[in-house]
Short mmCIF file of C-alpha atoms in Angstrom, two decimals:
data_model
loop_
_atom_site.label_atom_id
_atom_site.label_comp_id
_atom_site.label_asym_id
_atom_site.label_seq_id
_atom_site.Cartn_x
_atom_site.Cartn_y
_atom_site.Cartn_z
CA UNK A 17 69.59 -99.80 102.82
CA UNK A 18 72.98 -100.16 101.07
CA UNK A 19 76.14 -98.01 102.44
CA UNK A 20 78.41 -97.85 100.28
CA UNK A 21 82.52 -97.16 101.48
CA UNK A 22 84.58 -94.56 99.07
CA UNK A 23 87.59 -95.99 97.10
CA UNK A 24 89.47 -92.47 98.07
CA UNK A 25 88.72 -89.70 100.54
CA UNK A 26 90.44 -86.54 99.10
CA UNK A 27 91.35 -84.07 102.52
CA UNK A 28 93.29 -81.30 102.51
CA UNK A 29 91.27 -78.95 105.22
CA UNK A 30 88.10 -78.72 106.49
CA UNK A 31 86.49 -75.83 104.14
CA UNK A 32 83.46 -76.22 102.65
CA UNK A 33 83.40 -77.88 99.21
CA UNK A 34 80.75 -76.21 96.24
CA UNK A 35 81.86 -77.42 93.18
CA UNK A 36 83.22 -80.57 91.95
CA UNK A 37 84.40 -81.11 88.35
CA UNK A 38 86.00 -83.90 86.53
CA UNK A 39 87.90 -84.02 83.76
CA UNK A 40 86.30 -85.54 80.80
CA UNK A 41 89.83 -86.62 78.96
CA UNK A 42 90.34 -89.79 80.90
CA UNK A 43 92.84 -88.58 82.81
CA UNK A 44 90.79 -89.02 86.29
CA UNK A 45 91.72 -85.46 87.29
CA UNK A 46 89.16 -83.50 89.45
CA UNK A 47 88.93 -79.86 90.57
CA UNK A 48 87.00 -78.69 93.69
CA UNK A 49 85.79 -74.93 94.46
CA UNK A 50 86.36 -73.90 98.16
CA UNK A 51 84.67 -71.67 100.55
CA UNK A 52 87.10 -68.66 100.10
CA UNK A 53 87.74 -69.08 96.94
CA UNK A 54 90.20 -71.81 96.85
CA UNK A 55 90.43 -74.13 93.77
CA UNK A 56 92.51 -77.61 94.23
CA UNK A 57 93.18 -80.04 91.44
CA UNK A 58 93.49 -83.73 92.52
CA UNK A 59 94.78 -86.73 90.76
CA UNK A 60 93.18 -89.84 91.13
CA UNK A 61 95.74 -91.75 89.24
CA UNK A 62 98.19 -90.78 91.89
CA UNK A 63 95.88 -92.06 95.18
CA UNK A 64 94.05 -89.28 95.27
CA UNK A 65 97.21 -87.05 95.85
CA UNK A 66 96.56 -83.27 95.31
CA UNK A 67 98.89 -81.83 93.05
CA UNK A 68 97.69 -77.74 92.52
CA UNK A 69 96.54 -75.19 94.45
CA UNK A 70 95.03 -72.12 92.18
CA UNK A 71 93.69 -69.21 93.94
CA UNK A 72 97.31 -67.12 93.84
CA UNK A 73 97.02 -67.98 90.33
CA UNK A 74 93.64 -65.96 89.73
CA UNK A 75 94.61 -62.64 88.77
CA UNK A 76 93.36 -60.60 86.22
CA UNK A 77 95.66 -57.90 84.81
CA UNK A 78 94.14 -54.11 85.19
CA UNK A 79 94.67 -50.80 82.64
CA UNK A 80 96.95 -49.34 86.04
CA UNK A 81 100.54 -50.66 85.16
CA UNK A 82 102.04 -53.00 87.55
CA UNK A 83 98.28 -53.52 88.88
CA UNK A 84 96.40 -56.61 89.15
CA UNK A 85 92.57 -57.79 90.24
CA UNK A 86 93.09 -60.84 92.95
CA UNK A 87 90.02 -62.50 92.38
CA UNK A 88 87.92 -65.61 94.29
CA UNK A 89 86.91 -68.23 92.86
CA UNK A 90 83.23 -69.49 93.02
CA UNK A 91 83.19 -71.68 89.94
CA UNK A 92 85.23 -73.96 87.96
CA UNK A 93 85.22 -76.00 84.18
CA UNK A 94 87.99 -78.31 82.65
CA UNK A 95 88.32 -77.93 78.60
CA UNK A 96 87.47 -80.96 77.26
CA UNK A 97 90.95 -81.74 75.80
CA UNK A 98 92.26 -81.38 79.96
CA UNK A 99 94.67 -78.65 78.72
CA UNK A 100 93.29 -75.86 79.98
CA UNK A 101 91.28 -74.95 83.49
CA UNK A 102 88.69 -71.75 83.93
CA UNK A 103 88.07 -70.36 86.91
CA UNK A 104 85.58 -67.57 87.45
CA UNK A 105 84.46 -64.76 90.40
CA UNK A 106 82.43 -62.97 92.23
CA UNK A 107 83.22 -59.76 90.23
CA UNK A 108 82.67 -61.45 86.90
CA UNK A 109 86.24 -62.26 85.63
CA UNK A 110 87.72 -65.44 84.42
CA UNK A 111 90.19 -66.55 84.02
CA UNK A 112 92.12 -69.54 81.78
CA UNK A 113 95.22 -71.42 83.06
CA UNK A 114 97.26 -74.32 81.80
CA UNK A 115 96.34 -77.58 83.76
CA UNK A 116 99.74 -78.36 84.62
CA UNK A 117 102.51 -77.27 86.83
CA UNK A 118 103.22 -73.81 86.94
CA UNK A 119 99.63 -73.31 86.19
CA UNK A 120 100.59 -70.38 83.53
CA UNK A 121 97.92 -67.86 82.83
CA UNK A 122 97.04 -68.37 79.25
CA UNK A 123 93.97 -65.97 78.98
CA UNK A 124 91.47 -64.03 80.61
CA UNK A 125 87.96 -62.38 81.10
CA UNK A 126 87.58 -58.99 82.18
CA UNK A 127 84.87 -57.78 80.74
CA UNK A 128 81.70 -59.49 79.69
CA UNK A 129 79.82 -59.51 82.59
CA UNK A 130 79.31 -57.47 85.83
CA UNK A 131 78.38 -59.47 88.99
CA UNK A 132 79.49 -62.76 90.00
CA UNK A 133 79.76 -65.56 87.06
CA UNK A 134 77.60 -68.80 88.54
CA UNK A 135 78.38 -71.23 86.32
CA UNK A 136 81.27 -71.81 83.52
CA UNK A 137 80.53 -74.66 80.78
CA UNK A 138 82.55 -76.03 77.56
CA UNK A 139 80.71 -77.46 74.61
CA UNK A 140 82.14 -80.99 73.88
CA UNK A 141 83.64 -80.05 70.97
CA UNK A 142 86.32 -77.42 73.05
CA UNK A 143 85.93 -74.50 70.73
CA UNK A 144 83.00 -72.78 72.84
CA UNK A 145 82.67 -71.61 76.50
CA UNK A 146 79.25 -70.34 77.78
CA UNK A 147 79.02 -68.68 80.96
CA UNK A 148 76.17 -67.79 83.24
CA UNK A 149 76.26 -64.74 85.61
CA UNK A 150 73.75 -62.97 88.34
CA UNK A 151 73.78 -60.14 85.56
CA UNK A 152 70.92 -62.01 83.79
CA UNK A 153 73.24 -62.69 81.20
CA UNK A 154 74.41 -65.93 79.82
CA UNK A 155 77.83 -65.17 77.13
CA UNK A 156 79.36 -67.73 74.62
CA UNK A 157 83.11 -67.11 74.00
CA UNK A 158 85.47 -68.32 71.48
CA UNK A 159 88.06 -70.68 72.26
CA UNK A 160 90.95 -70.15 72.84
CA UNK A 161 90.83 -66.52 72.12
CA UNK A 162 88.09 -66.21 74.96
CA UNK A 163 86.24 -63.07 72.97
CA UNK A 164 83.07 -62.61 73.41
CA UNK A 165 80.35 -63.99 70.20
CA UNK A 166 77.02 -63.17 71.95
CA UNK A 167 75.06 -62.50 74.95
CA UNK A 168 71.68 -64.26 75.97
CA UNK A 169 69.29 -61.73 78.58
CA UNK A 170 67.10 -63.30 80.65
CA UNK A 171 65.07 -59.93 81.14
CA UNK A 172 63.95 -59.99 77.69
CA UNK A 173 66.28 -57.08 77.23
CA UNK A 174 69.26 -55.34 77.94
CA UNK A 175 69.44 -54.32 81.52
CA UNK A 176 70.36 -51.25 82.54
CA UNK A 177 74.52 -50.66 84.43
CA UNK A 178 73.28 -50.75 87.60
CA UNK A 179 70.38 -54.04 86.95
CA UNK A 180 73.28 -56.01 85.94
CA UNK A 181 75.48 -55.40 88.84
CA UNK A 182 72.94 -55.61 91.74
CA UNK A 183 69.52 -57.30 92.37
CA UNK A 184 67.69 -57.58 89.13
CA UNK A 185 65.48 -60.53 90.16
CA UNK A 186 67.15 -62.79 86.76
CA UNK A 187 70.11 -64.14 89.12
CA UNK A 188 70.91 -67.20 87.11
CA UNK A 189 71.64 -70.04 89.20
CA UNK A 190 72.67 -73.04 86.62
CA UNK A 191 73.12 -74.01 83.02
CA UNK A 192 73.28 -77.52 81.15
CA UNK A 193 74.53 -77.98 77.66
CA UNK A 194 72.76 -80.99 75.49
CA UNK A 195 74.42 -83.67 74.50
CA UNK A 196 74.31 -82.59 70.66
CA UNK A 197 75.64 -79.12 71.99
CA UNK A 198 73.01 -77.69 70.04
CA UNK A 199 71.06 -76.22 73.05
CA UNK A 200 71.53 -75.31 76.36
CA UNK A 201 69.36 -74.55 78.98
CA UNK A 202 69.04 -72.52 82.69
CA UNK A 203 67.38 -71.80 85.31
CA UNK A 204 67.02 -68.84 87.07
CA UNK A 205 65.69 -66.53 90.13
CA UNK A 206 62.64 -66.11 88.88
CA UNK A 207 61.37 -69.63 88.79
CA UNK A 208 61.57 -69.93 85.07
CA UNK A 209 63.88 -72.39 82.81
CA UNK A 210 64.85 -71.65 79.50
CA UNK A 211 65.62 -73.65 76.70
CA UNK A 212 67.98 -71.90 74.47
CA UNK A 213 69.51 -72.56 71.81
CA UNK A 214 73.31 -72.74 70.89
CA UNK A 215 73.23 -69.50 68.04
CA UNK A 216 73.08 -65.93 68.03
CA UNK A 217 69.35 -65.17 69.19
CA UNK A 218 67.58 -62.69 71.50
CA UNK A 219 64.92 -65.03 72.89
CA UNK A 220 64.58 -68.58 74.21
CA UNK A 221 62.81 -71.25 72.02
CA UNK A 222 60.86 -72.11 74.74
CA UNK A 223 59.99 -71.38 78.47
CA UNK A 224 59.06 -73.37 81.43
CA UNK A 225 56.67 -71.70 84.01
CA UNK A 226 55.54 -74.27 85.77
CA UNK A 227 57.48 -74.00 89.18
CA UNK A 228 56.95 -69.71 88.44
CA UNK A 229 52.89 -69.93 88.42
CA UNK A 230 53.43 -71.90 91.92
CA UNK A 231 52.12 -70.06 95.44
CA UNK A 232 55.09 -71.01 97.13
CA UNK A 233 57.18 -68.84 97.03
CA UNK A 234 59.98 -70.27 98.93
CA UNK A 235 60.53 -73.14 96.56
CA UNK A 236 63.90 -72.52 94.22
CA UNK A 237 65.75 -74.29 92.09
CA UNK A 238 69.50 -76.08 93.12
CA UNK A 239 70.55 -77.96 89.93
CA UNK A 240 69.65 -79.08 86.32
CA UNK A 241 70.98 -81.60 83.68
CA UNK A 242 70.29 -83.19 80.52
CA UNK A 243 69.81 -87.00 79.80
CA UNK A 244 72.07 -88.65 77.79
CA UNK A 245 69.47 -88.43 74.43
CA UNK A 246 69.16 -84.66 75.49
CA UNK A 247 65.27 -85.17 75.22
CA UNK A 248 64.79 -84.89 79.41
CA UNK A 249 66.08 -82.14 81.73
CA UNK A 250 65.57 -83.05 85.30
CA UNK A 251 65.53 -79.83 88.16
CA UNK A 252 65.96 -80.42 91.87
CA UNK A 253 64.70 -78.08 94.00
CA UNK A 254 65.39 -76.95 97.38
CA UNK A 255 62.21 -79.07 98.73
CA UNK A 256 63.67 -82.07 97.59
CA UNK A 257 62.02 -82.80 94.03
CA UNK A 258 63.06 -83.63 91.54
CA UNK A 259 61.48 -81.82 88.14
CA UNK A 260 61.24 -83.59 84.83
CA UNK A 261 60.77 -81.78 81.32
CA UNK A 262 60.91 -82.71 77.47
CA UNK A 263 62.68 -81.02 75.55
CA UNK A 264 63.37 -80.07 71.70
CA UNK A 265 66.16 -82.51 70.74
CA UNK A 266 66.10 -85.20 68.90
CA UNK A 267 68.25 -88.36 67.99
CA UNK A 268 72.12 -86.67 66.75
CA UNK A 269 71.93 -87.87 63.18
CA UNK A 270 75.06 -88.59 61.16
CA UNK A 271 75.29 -85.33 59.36
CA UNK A 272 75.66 -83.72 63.01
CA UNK A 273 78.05 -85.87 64.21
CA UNK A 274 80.16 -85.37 61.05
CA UNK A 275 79.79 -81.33 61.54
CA UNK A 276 81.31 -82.82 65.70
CA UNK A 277 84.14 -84.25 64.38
CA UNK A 278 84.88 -81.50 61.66
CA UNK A 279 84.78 -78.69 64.71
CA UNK A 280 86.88 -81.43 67.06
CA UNK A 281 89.53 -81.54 64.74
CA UNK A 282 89.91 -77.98 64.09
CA UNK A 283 89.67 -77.03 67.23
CA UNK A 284 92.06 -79.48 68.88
CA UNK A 285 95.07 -78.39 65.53
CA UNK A 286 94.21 -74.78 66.62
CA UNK A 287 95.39 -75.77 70.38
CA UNK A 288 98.17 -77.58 69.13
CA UNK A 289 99.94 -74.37 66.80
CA UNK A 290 98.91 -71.82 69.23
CA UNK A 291 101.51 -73.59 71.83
CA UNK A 292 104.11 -73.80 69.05
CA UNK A 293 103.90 -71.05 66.56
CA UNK A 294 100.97 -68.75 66.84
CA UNK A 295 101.33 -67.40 70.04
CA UNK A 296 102.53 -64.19 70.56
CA UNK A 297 103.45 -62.15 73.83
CA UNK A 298 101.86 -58.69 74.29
CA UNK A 299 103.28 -56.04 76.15
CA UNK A 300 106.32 -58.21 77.73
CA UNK A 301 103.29 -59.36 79.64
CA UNK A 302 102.80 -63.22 80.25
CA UNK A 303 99.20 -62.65 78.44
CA UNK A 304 98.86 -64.44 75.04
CA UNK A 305 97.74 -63.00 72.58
CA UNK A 306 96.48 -64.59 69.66
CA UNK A 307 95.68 -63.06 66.12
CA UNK A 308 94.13 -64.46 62.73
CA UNK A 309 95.49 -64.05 59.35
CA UNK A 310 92.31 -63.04 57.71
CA UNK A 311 90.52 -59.78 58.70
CA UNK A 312 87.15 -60.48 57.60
CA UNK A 313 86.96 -63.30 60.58
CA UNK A 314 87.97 -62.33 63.91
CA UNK A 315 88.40 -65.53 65.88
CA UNK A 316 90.95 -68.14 64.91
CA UNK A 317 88.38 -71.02 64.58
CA UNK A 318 86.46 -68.98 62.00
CA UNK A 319 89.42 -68.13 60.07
CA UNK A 320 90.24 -72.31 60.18
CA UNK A 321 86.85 -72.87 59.05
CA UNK A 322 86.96 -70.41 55.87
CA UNK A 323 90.14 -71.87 54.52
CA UNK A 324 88.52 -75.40 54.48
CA UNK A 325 87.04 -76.41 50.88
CA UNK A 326 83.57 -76.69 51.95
CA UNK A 327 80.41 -75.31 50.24
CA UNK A 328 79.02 -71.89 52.28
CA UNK A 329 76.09 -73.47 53.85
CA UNK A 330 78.30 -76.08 55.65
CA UNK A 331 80.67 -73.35 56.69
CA UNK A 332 77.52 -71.19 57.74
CA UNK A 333 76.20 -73.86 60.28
CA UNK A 334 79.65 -75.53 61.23
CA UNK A 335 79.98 -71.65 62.88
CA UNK A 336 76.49 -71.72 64.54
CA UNK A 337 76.37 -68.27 62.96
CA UNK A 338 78.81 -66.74 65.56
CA UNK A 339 80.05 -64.32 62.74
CA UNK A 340 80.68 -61.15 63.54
#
Protein backbone atom coordinates (compact mmCIF):
# COMPACT_ATOMS: atom_id res chain seq x y z
CA UNK A 1 0.00 0.00 0.00
CA UNK A 2 1.15 3.55 -0.89
CA UNK A 3 0.57 6.54 1.79
CA UNK A 4 0.77 9.34 0.40
CA UNK A 5 1.82 12.86 2.71
CA UNK A 6 -0.34 16.22 1.77
CA UNK A 7 1.61 19.20 0.25
CA UNK A 8 -0.76 21.53 2.67
CA UNK A 9 -3.04 20.80 5.60
CA UNK A 10 -5.62 23.68 5.65
CA UNK A 11 -6.86 24.06 9.76
CA UNK A 12 -8.71 26.57 11.06
CA UNK A 13 -11.01 24.50 13.77
CA UNK A 14 -12.06 21.27 14.24
CA UNK A 15 -15.75 21.36 12.55
CA UNK A 16 -16.75 19.01 10.33
CA UNK A 17 -15.97 19.62 6.64
CA UNK A 18 -19.04 18.65 3.76
CA UNK A 19 -18.18 20.33 0.85
CA UNK A 20 -15.07 21.11 -0.90
CA UNK A 21 -14.92 23.21 -4.10
CA UNK A 22 -12.18 24.50 -6.23
CA UNK A 23 -11.99 27.09 -8.36
CA UNK A 24 -11.77 26.20 -11.93
CA UNK A 25 -9.93 29.71 -13.10
CA UNK A 26 -6.46 28.68 -12.14
CA UNK A 27 -6.29 30.64 -9.41
CA UNK A 28 -5.89 27.52 -6.83
CA UNK A 29 -8.61 29.01 -4.60
CA UNK A 30 -10.85 26.51 -2.64
CA UNK A 31 -14.02 26.92 -0.58
CA UNK A 32 -15.12 24.48 2.18
CA UNK A 33 -18.82 24.14 3.73
CA UNK A 34 -18.79 23.72 7.59
CA UNK A 35 -20.93 22.02 10.06
CA UNK A 36 -22.93 25.18 11.15
CA UNK A 37 -22.97 26.69 8.26
CA UNK A 38 -19.64 28.20 7.95
CA UNK A 39 -18.07 28.79 4.46
CA UNK A 40 -14.07 29.58 4.35
CA UNK A 41 -12.20 30.44 1.21
CA UNK A 42 -8.49 29.36 1.16
CA UNK A 43 -5.66 30.29 -1.05
CA UNK A 44 -3.30 27.88 -2.03
CA UNK A 45 -1.05 30.30 -3.73
CA UNK A 46 -0.53 31.91 -0.40
CA UNK A 47 0.51 28.39 1.69
CA UNK A 48 -2.65 27.47 2.16
CA UNK A 49 -3.47 30.73 4.14
CA UNK A 50 -7.27 31.36 4.62
CA UNK A 51 -8.24 34.59 3.53
CA UNK A 52 -12.50 34.79 3.99
CA UNK A 53 -14.84 33.81 6.26
CA UNK A 54 -18.63 34.02 4.72
CA UNK A 55 -21.40 33.01 6.90
CA UNK A 56 -22.07 36.89 8.32
CA UNK A 57 -22.11 37.54 4.75
CA UNK A 58 -25.26 35.23 3.98
CA UNK A 59 -28.15 37.32 4.34
CA UNK A 60 -30.98 37.58 2.30
CA UNK A 61 -32.94 40.85 2.37
CA UNK A 62 -36.86 40.38 3.49
CA UNK A 63 -40.22 42.60 2.27
CA UNK A 64 -40.06 43.94 6.39
CA UNK A 65 -37.79 47.13 6.06
CA UNK A 66 -34.63 47.07 7.93
CA UNK A 67 -35.19 43.09 8.08
CA UNK A 68 -32.96 40.46 6.94
CA UNK A 69 -33.00 36.31 6.66
CA UNK A 70 -29.46 35.07 8.36
CA UNK A 71 -29.14 32.03 6.59
CA UNK A 72 -26.62 28.65 6.91
CA UNK A 73 -24.88 27.50 4.54
CA UNK A 74 -24.98 23.77 3.43
CA UNK A 75 -23.63 24.15 -0.08
CA UNK A 76 -21.24 26.03 -2.10
CA UNK A 77 -20.16 26.71 -6.21
CA UNK A 78 -17.40 29.08 -7.63
CA UNK A 79 -18.48 30.81 -11.17
CA UNK A 80 -16.28 29.67 -13.53
CA UNK A 81 -14.65 33.07 -14.27
CA UNK A 82 -13.66 33.00 -10.01
CA UNK A 83 -15.58 36.33 -9.74
CA UNK A 84 -18.35 35.42 -8.07
CA UNK A 85 -19.15 32.70 -5.05
CA UNK A 86 -22.89 31.08 -4.31
CA UNK A 87 -23.76 29.92 -1.29
CA UNK A 88 -27.06 28.25 -0.56
CA UNK A 89 -29.42 27.02 2.73
CA UNK A 90 -31.38 25.08 4.47
CA UNK A 91 -34.45 27.31 3.78
CA UNK A 92 -33.79 27.45 0.07
CA UNK A 93 -32.07 30.88 -0.47
CA UNK A 94 -28.90 31.75 -2.20
CA UNK A 95 -27.10 33.81 -2.30
CA UNK A 96 -24.16 35.49 -4.80
CA UNK A 97 -21.09 37.36 -3.42
CA UNK A 98 -18.00 38.84 -4.96
CA UNK A 99 -14.93 36.48 -4.37
CA UNK A 100 -12.85 39.07 -2.98
CA UNK A 101 -12.43 41.14 0.06
CA UNK A 102 -15.32 42.69 1.37
CA UNK A 103 -17.19 39.82 -0.03
CA UNK A 104 -20.07 42.35 -1.38
CA UNK A 105 -23.45 40.85 -1.91
CA UNK A 106 -24.03 41.09 -5.58
CA UNK A 107 -27.36 39.04 -5.85
CA UNK A 108 -29.67 36.77 -4.37
CA UNK A 109 -32.30 33.89 -4.27
CA UNK A 110 -35.31 34.11 -2.35
CA UNK A 111 -37.66 32.45 -3.97
CA UNK A 112 -37.42 29.46 -6.22
CA UNK A 113 -37.45 26.81 -4.01
CA UNK A 114 -38.82 25.84 -0.54
CA UNK A 115 -36.67 23.42 1.55
CA UNK A 116 -33.07 23.20 1.76
CA UNK A 117 -31.02 23.65 -1.73
CA UNK A 118 -28.50 20.33 -1.86
CA UNK A 119 -26.47 21.11 -4.46
CA UNK A 120 -25.51 24.49 -6.51
CA UNK A 121 -23.73 23.93 -10.07
CA UNK A 122 -22.44 26.45 -12.97
CA UNK A 123 -22.39 25.36 -16.56
CA UNK A 124 -18.81 25.93 -17.95
CA UNK A 125 -19.75 28.50 -19.99
CA UNK A 126 -20.78 30.96 -16.63
CA UNK A 127 -24.07 32.16 -17.98
CA UNK A 128 -26.22 29.28 -16.23
CA UNK A 129 -26.65 28.10 -12.58
CA UNK A 130 -28.75 24.93 -11.85
CA UNK A 131 -29.68 24.13 -8.47
CA UNK A 132 -31.01 21.05 -6.79
CA UNK A 133 -33.29 21.18 -3.67
CA UNK A 134 -35.22 18.50 -1.23
CA UNK A 135 -38.37 20.20 -2.93
CA UNK A 136 -38.02 17.68 -5.83
CA UNK A 137 -37.12 20.44 -7.85
CA UNK A 138 -34.04 21.08 -9.82
CA UNK A 139 -34.10 25.26 -11.23
CA UNK A 140 -31.75 26.77 -13.95
CA UNK A 141 -31.14 30.54 -13.43
CA UNK A 142 -29.73 33.17 -15.54
CA UNK A 143 -26.50 34.62 -14.90
CA UNK A 144 -25.86 37.19 -13.50
CA UNK A 145 -29.37 38.30 -13.10
CA UNK A 146 -30.02 34.98 -11.06
CA UNK A 147 -33.95 34.81 -12.40
CA UNK A 148 -35.38 31.92 -12.62
CA UNK A 149 -35.74 30.13 -16.66
CA UNK A 150 -37.28 26.77 -15.61
CA UNK A 151 -37.96 24.20 -13.12
CA UNK A 152 -37.32 20.32 -13.53
CA UNK A 153 -39.93 17.99 -10.94
CA UNK A 154 -38.82 14.91 -10.04
CA UNK A 155 -42.51 13.82 -9.06
CA UNK A 156 -43.56 13.92 -12.54
CA UNK A 157 -45.50 16.97 -11.51
CA UNK A 158 -45.91 19.90 -9.61
CA UNK A 159 -46.04 19.17 -5.96
CA UNK A 160 -48.31 20.50 -3.87
CA UNK A 161 -47.01 23.81 -0.93
CA UNK A 162 -46.70 21.62 1.66
CA UNK A 163 -44.84 18.33 -0.64
CA UNK A 164 -42.23 20.74 -1.46
CA UNK A 165 -41.42 21.95 1.94
CA UNK A 166 -41.52 18.65 3.92
CA UNK A 167 -41.04 14.89 3.16
CA UNK A 168 -42.09 14.21 -0.35
CA UNK A 169 -39.95 11.08 -0.83
CA UNK A 170 -38.01 13.09 -4.24
CA UNK A 171 -35.25 14.62 -1.75
CA UNK A 172 -32.59 15.18 -4.33
CA UNK A 173 -29.32 14.39 -3.09
CA UNK A 174 -26.74 15.35 -6.11
CA UNK A 175 -26.44 16.67 -9.61
CA UNK A 176 -23.57 16.47 -12.37
CA UNK A 177 -23.43 18.62 -15.42
CA UNK A 178 -21.75 16.92 -18.75
CA UNK A 179 -18.92 18.02 -20.07
CA UNK A 180 -20.75 19.47 -23.31
CA UNK A 181 -23.17 21.18 -20.72
CA UNK A 182 -25.81 19.82 -22.72
CA UNK A 183 -27.21 17.48 -19.98
CA UNK A 184 -27.19 17.06 -16.54
CA UNK A 185 -28.10 14.44 -14.42
CA UNK A 186 -29.30 13.49 -10.46
CA UNK A 187 -29.99 11.32 -8.24
CA UNK A 188 -32.46 11.23 -5.81
CA UNK A 189 -34.40 9.65 -2.62
CA UNK A 190 -36.11 7.41 -4.38
CA UNK A 191 -33.35 5.34 -5.83
CA UNK A 192 -33.77 6.65 -9.31
CA UNK A 193 -31.19 8.82 -11.57
CA UNK A 194 -32.21 10.98 -14.16
CA UNK A 195 -30.70 12.05 -17.16
CA UNK A 196 -31.93 15.39 -18.11
CA UNK A 197 -31.35 17.47 -20.39
CA UNK A 198 -30.04 21.16 -20.37
CA UNK A 199 -33.62 22.90 -22.04
CA UNK A 200 -36.94 23.73 -21.01
CA UNK A 201 -38.70 20.19 -20.61
CA UNK A 202 -41.10 18.50 -18.18
CA UNK A 203 -39.61 15.00 -18.24
CA UNK A 204 -36.21 13.30 -18.18
CA UNK A 205 -34.84 11.69 -21.43
CA UNK A 206 -34.17 8.80 -19.66
CA UNK A 207 -34.37 6.99 -16.21
CA UNK A 208 -32.26 4.64 -14.31
CA UNK A 209 -34.08 2.08 -12.01
CA UNK A 210 -31.77 -0.21 -11.43
CA UNK A 211 -30.63 0.50 -7.73
CA UNK A 212 -34.89 1.43 -7.26
CA UNK A 213 -36.11 -2.30 -8.33
CA UNK A 214 -33.40 -3.49 -5.57
CA UNK A 215 -34.81 -5.33 -2.09
CA UNK A 216 -32.56 -3.45 -0.09
CA UNK A 217 -33.83 -0.94 0.98
CA UNK A 218 -31.16 0.59 2.98
CA UNK A 219 -28.83 1.08 0.07
CA UNK A 220 -28.70 5.07 -1.08
CA UNK A 221 -26.88 6.96 -3.13
CA UNK A 222 -23.73 9.53 -1.81
CA UNK A 223 -22.30 11.01 -5.06
CA UNK A 224 -22.33 11.07 -8.94
CA UNK A 225 -20.12 12.46 -11.82
CA UNK A 226 -19.56 12.44 -15.38
CA UNK A 227 -16.39 11.21 -17.30
CA UNK A 228 -14.51 13.46 -19.11
CA UNK A 229 -16.31 12.27 -22.77
CA UNK A 230 -19.65 12.67 -20.73
CA UNK A 231 -20.59 9.09 -22.08
CA UNK A 232 -20.15 7.36 -18.25
CA UNK A 233 -21.73 8.51 -14.97
CA UNK A 234 -20.34 6.64 -12.08
CA UNK A 235 -22.71 6.54 -8.48
CA UNK A 236 -21.25 5.56 -5.13
CA UNK A 237 -23.39 4.35 -2.76
CA UNK A 238 -23.49 4.17 0.86
CA UNK A 239 -22.38 0.28 0.69
CA UNK A 240 -19.36 1.16 -0.91
CA UNK A 241 -20.00 0.63 -4.82
CA UNK A 242 -19.40 2.17 -7.10
CA UNK A 243 -22.30 2.34 -10.08
CA UNK A 244 -21.46 2.73 -13.73
CA UNK A 245 -24.00 3.95 -16.53
CA UNK A 246 -23.89 5.08 -20.32
CA UNK A 247 -25.22 7.77 -21.16
CA UNK A 248 -26.65 9.91 -24.26
CA UNK A 249 -23.64 12.09 -25.19
CA UNK A 250 -21.58 11.91 -27.72
CA UNK A 251 -18.14 13.30 -28.98
CA UNK A 252 -18.59 17.66 -28.68
CA UNK A 253 -18.29 18.33 -32.37
CA UNK A 254 -16.96 21.63 -33.69
CA UNK A 255 -20.23 23.32 -34.32
CA UNK A 256 -20.82 22.88 -30.37
CA UNK A 257 -17.77 24.07 -29.33
CA UNK A 258 -18.15 27.15 -31.59
CA UNK A 259 -21.88 27.75 -30.00
CA UNK A 260 -19.12 27.36 -26.25
CA UNK A 261 -17.09 29.97 -27.21
CA UNK A 262 -19.92 32.28 -28.71
CA UNK A 263 -21.88 31.95 -25.07
CA UNK A 264 -18.17 32.34 -23.22
CA UNK A 265 -17.62 35.47 -24.75
CA UNK A 266 -20.87 36.99 -24.18
CA UNK A 267 -21.18 36.00 -21.06
CA UNK A 268 -17.77 36.96 -19.69
CA UNK A 269 -18.40 41.07 -21.73
CA UNK A 270 -21.78 40.92 -19.84
CA UNK A 271 -19.69 40.49 -16.39
CA UNK A 272 -17.32 42.92 -17.41
CA UNK A 273 -20.12 46.16 -18.15
CA UNK A 274 -22.30 45.12 -15.40
CA UNK A 275 -19.24 46.14 -12.90
CA UNK A 276 -18.72 49.35 -14.90
CA UNK A 277 -21.82 50.73 -16.42
CA UNK A 278 -24.89 48.61 -16.18
CA UNK A 279 -25.34 48.25 -12.73
CA UNK A 280 -27.74 50.04 -10.99
CA UNK A 281 -28.61 50.35 -7.14
CA UNK A 282 -32.23 49.70 -6.05
CA UNK A 283 -33.77 51.09 -3.20
CA UNK A 284 -30.40 52.74 -1.66
CA UNK A 285 -30.01 49.05 -0.98
CA UNK A 286 -26.53 47.37 -1.70
CA UNK A 287 -28.68 44.86 -4.07
CA UNK A 288 -27.87 45.18 -7.83
CA UNK A 289 -30.08 45.36 -9.94
CA UNK A 290 -29.67 44.74 -13.41
CA UNK A 291 -32.09 45.59 -16.41
CA UNK A 292 -32.04 44.92 -20.34
CA UNK A 293 -32.65 47.37 -23.00
CA UNK A 294 -35.01 45.30 -24.98
CA UNK A 295 -38.41 44.24 -23.52
CA UNK A 296 -39.18 41.37 -25.56
CA UNK A 297 -36.05 39.45 -23.71
CA UNK A 298 -35.90 39.54 -20.10
CA UNK A 299 -32.41 38.41 -19.15
CA UNK A 300 -29.34 40.33 -20.21
CA UNK A 301 -27.67 37.34 -22.00
CA UNK A 302 -30.74 36.99 -24.24
CA UNK A 303 -30.88 40.53 -25.04
CA UNK A 304 -26.75 40.11 -26.00
CA UNK A 305 -27.65 37.25 -28.03
CA UNK A 306 -30.53 39.06 -30.20
CA UNK A 307 -28.36 41.99 -31.11
CA UNK A 308 -25.71 39.58 -32.61
CA UNK A 309 -26.05 39.14 -36.59
CA UNK A 310 -26.78 35.58 -36.52
CA UNK A 311 -29.49 33.65 -38.46
CA UNK A 312 -32.69 32.65 -35.88
CA UNK A 313 -31.94 29.06 -35.63
CA UNK A 314 -28.41 29.76 -34.21
CA UNK A 315 -29.87 32.31 -31.86
CA UNK A 316 -32.71 29.70 -31.01
CA UNK A 317 -30.21 26.94 -29.79
CA UNK A 318 -27.28 29.31 -28.57
CA UNK A 319 -30.37 30.12 -25.80
CA UNK A 320 -31.19 26.40 -25.14
CA UNK A 321 -34.71 27.74 -25.60
CA UNK A 322 -34.72 29.51 -22.13
CA UNK A 323 -37.08 32.21 -23.71
CA UNK A 324 -39.60 33.38 -21.86
Amino acid sequence: MTYYIPKYVLTDDCTLVYLLSAAIDGSLRVGSVHRGGEVRLWDLWDDGNMYGKLRHKFTIPTDQPCSEIQGEACTFAWHPFGRHVFLAGERGHGVVLDAESPFSRIAYIRSGHYHRISVAKFSKDGSLLVTASYDSCCAVWSVPEYQCLHRFWHMGREPSIPLRGGSNGHHIYGLSLSPDDFYFITICEDRCIRLWPLAPVNSPLKIYFELALQTHTSLKFRSLAFSPCGRIVAVTTNNHDVLVFTTRSESIRLGTQCLHVIRRCVVENILKKTIHCSIKHHNNSNDLTLTTSNNNYNTLFQNCISQIHLPSPVKKTILRNFVN
